[in-house]
Each structure stands twice: as C-alpha cells, then as structure tokens.
Short mmCIF file of C-alpha atoms in Angstrom, two decimals:
data_model
loop_
_atom_site.label_atom_id
_atom_site.label_comp_id
_atom_site.label_asym_id
_atom_site.label_seq_id
_atom_site.Cartn_x
_atom_site.Cartn_y
_atom_site.Cartn_z
CA UNK E 9 127.56 82.81 136.09
CA UNK E 10 124.99 79.97 136.47
CA UNK E 11 123.54 78.16 133.41
CA UNK E 12 120.55 79.91 132.93
CA UNK E 13 122.44 83.77 132.62
CA UNK E 14 124.93 81.93 130.47
CA UNK E 15 121.90 80.67 127.96
CA UNK E 16 120.30 83.77 128.10
CA UNK E 17 123.29 85.07 125.62
CA UNK E 18 122.69 82.79 122.93
CA UNK E 19 119.78 83.94 121.25
CA UNK E 20 121.67 87.69 121.22
CA UNK E 21 124.84 85.66 119.63
CA UNK E 22 122.57 84.15 116.79
CA UNK E 23 120.60 87.56 115.89
CA UNK E 24 123.95 89.42 115.89
CA UNK E 25 125.90 86.58 113.08
CA UNK E 26 122.42 86.52 111.48
CA UNK E 27 122.46 90.19 110.75
CA UNK E 28 126.15 90.13 110.20
CA UNK E 29 125.36 88.03 107.75
CA UNK E 30 123.53 89.67 106.04
CA UNK E 31 125.05 92.96 106.24
CA UNK E 32 127.86 91.75 104.51
CA UNK E 33 125.83 90.18 101.73
CA UNK E 34 124.46 93.48 100.83
CA UNK E 35 127.43 95.46 101.07
CA UNK E 36 128.96 93.27 98.66
CA UNK E 37 126.50 93.72 96.14
CA UNK E 38 127.95 97.02 95.36
CA UNK E 39 131.51 95.18 94.87
CA UNK E 40 129.86 92.56 92.07
CA UNK E 41 127.72 94.93 89.85
CA UNK E 42 130.01 94.91 87.15
CA UNK E 43 130.34 91.34 86.99
CA UNK E 44 126.91 90.57 87.51
CA UNK E 45 126.56 92.83 84.39
CA UNK E 46 129.48 90.66 82.67
CA UNK E 47 128.16 87.25 83.52
CA UNK E 48 124.28 87.51 82.43
CA UNK E 49 125.11 89.84 79.89
CA UNK E 50 122.71 92.31 81.06
CA UNK E 51 122.78 95.91 81.28
CA UNK E 52 122.36 98.02 84.48
CA UNK E 53 118.56 98.15 84.49
CA UNK E 54 118.54 94.58 85.38
CA UNK E 55 120.82 94.80 88.15
CA UNK E 56 118.96 97.68 89.66
CA UNK E 57 115.49 95.84 89.36
CA UNK E 58 117.37 92.74 91.48
CA UNK E 59 118.45 94.97 94.20
CA UNK E 60 115.39 97.22 94.57
CA UNK E 61 113.68 94.06 94.75
CA UNK E 62 115.60 92.53 97.15
CA UNK E 63 114.85 95.49 99.56
CA UNK E 64 111.28 95.69 99.11
CA UNK E 65 110.93 92.16 99.43
CA UNK E 66 113.20 92.25 102.03
CA UNK E 67 111.66 95.03 104.08
CA UNK E 68 108.18 93.78 103.68
CA UNK E 69 109.02 90.85 104.98
CA UNK E 70 110.43 91.69 108.33
CA UNK E 71 106.90 92.55 109.81
CA UNK E 72 105.68 89.53 108.79
CA UNK E 73 108.48 87.43 110.07
CA UNK E 74 107.91 89.29 114.11
CA UNK E 75 104.53 88.35 113.81
CA UNK E 76 105.10 84.90 112.84
CA UNK E 77 107.70 84.76 115.67
CA UNK E 78 105.64 85.78 118.27
CA UNK E 79 103.06 83.44 117.03
CA UNK E 80 105.15 80.19 116.28
CA UNK E 81 108.16 80.82 118.45
CA UNK E 82 111.11 82.74 117.62
CA UNK E 83 113.35 79.93 117.50
CA UNK E 84 111.15 77.91 114.66
CA UNK E 85 110.98 81.01 112.75
CA UNK E 86 114.89 81.99 113.22
CA UNK E 87 116.11 78.13 111.95
CA UNK E 88 113.18 78.77 109.01
CA UNK E 89 114.96 82.01 107.91
CA UNK E 90 117.97 81.07 108.03
CA UNK E 91 117.23 77.84 105.62
CA UNK E 92 115.23 80.25 103.52
CA UNK E 93 118.51 82.40 103.38
CA UNK E 94 121.32 80.09 102.70
CA UNK E 95 118.57 78.26 99.77
CA UNK E 96 118.14 81.76 97.82
CA UNK E 97 121.65 82.59 98.42
CA UNK E 98 123.02 79.29 96.88
CA UNK E 99 120.23 79.55 94.03
CA UNK E 100 121.93 82.46 93.30
CA UNK E 101 125.24 81.68 93.14
CA UNK E 102 124.64 78.56 90.77
CA UNK E 103 122.02 80.29 88.61
CA UNK E 104 122.77 79.52 84.62
CA UNK E 105 120.70 82.44 83.94
CA UNK E 106 119.32 85.85 85.09
CA UNK E 107 115.71 84.75 85.49
CA UNK E 108 117.09 82.04 88.05
CA UNK E 109 119.63 84.28 89.79
CA UNK E 110 116.82 87.39 89.96
CA UNK E 111 114.61 84.36 91.74
CA UNK E 112 117.36 83.39 94.03
CA UNK E 113 118.91 86.51 94.98
CA UNK E 114 115.67 89.12 94.95
CA UNK E 115 112.84 86.76 95.98
CA UNK E 116 113.82 83.88 97.71
CA UNK E 117 117.00 85.16 99.55
CA UNK E 118 114.96 88.19 100.86
CA UNK E 119 112.25 86.53 102.58
CA UNK E 120 114.68 84.48 104.72
CA UNK E 121 116.18 88.09 106.35
#
C-alpha cells in the first residue's frame, strides 16, 4: 500500500473511535442512575431530565455539526468536538452539585458529539 492509501484510513479510524466513546458512555448511563440519585440526593425525575436533554441536544447538534464540517473543514470540527465532549464529561465527573452535573452532562457533553 502506498502512503496515500494508508493515510485515507485514518479519518475512518478516528470517527469509529469517537462513535465508540459516545456509545460506551451512553450505554453506561443506565447503570449509574441509582448512583446519581444517591450522590445528588435527588429523584428519578432529575435523572430522566438529564437523559432526555442529552439526547435532545446531541441529536439537534448532529446536523449542525455536519454543516459546520463542510464549511470549516471536518478535521477542525472533529477536533473541536472532541475538546467540547471531554470538557463536558470532565465537568460532569467532578461536579459538586446537580446543577453543575446537568450543565456538564446534558448541555456541554452532547454538543461535542
């Protein structure tokens, strides 16, 4: 294989890794629901709101991200998305209150999808 043919696989591998991260993180959501309720001393309604907003915001930004990728370049948008994704995830992980958790998990994190 030439260097050009090998390099053409790199974007596909990056996208597959990003999609795997999203899948595994979303899959783990159902497992930690009871821990969220215990940690933030809240009810199931809050957890349902967080999960619903995550899906709504993530789904809404997917089409926008596609258009931004066409306009500004897919590599730049992918790199920006990864930074936003990790920022939201870290914010949610270190959140001391349910409001900070909501902002990190349901608003910032899905924008990076």
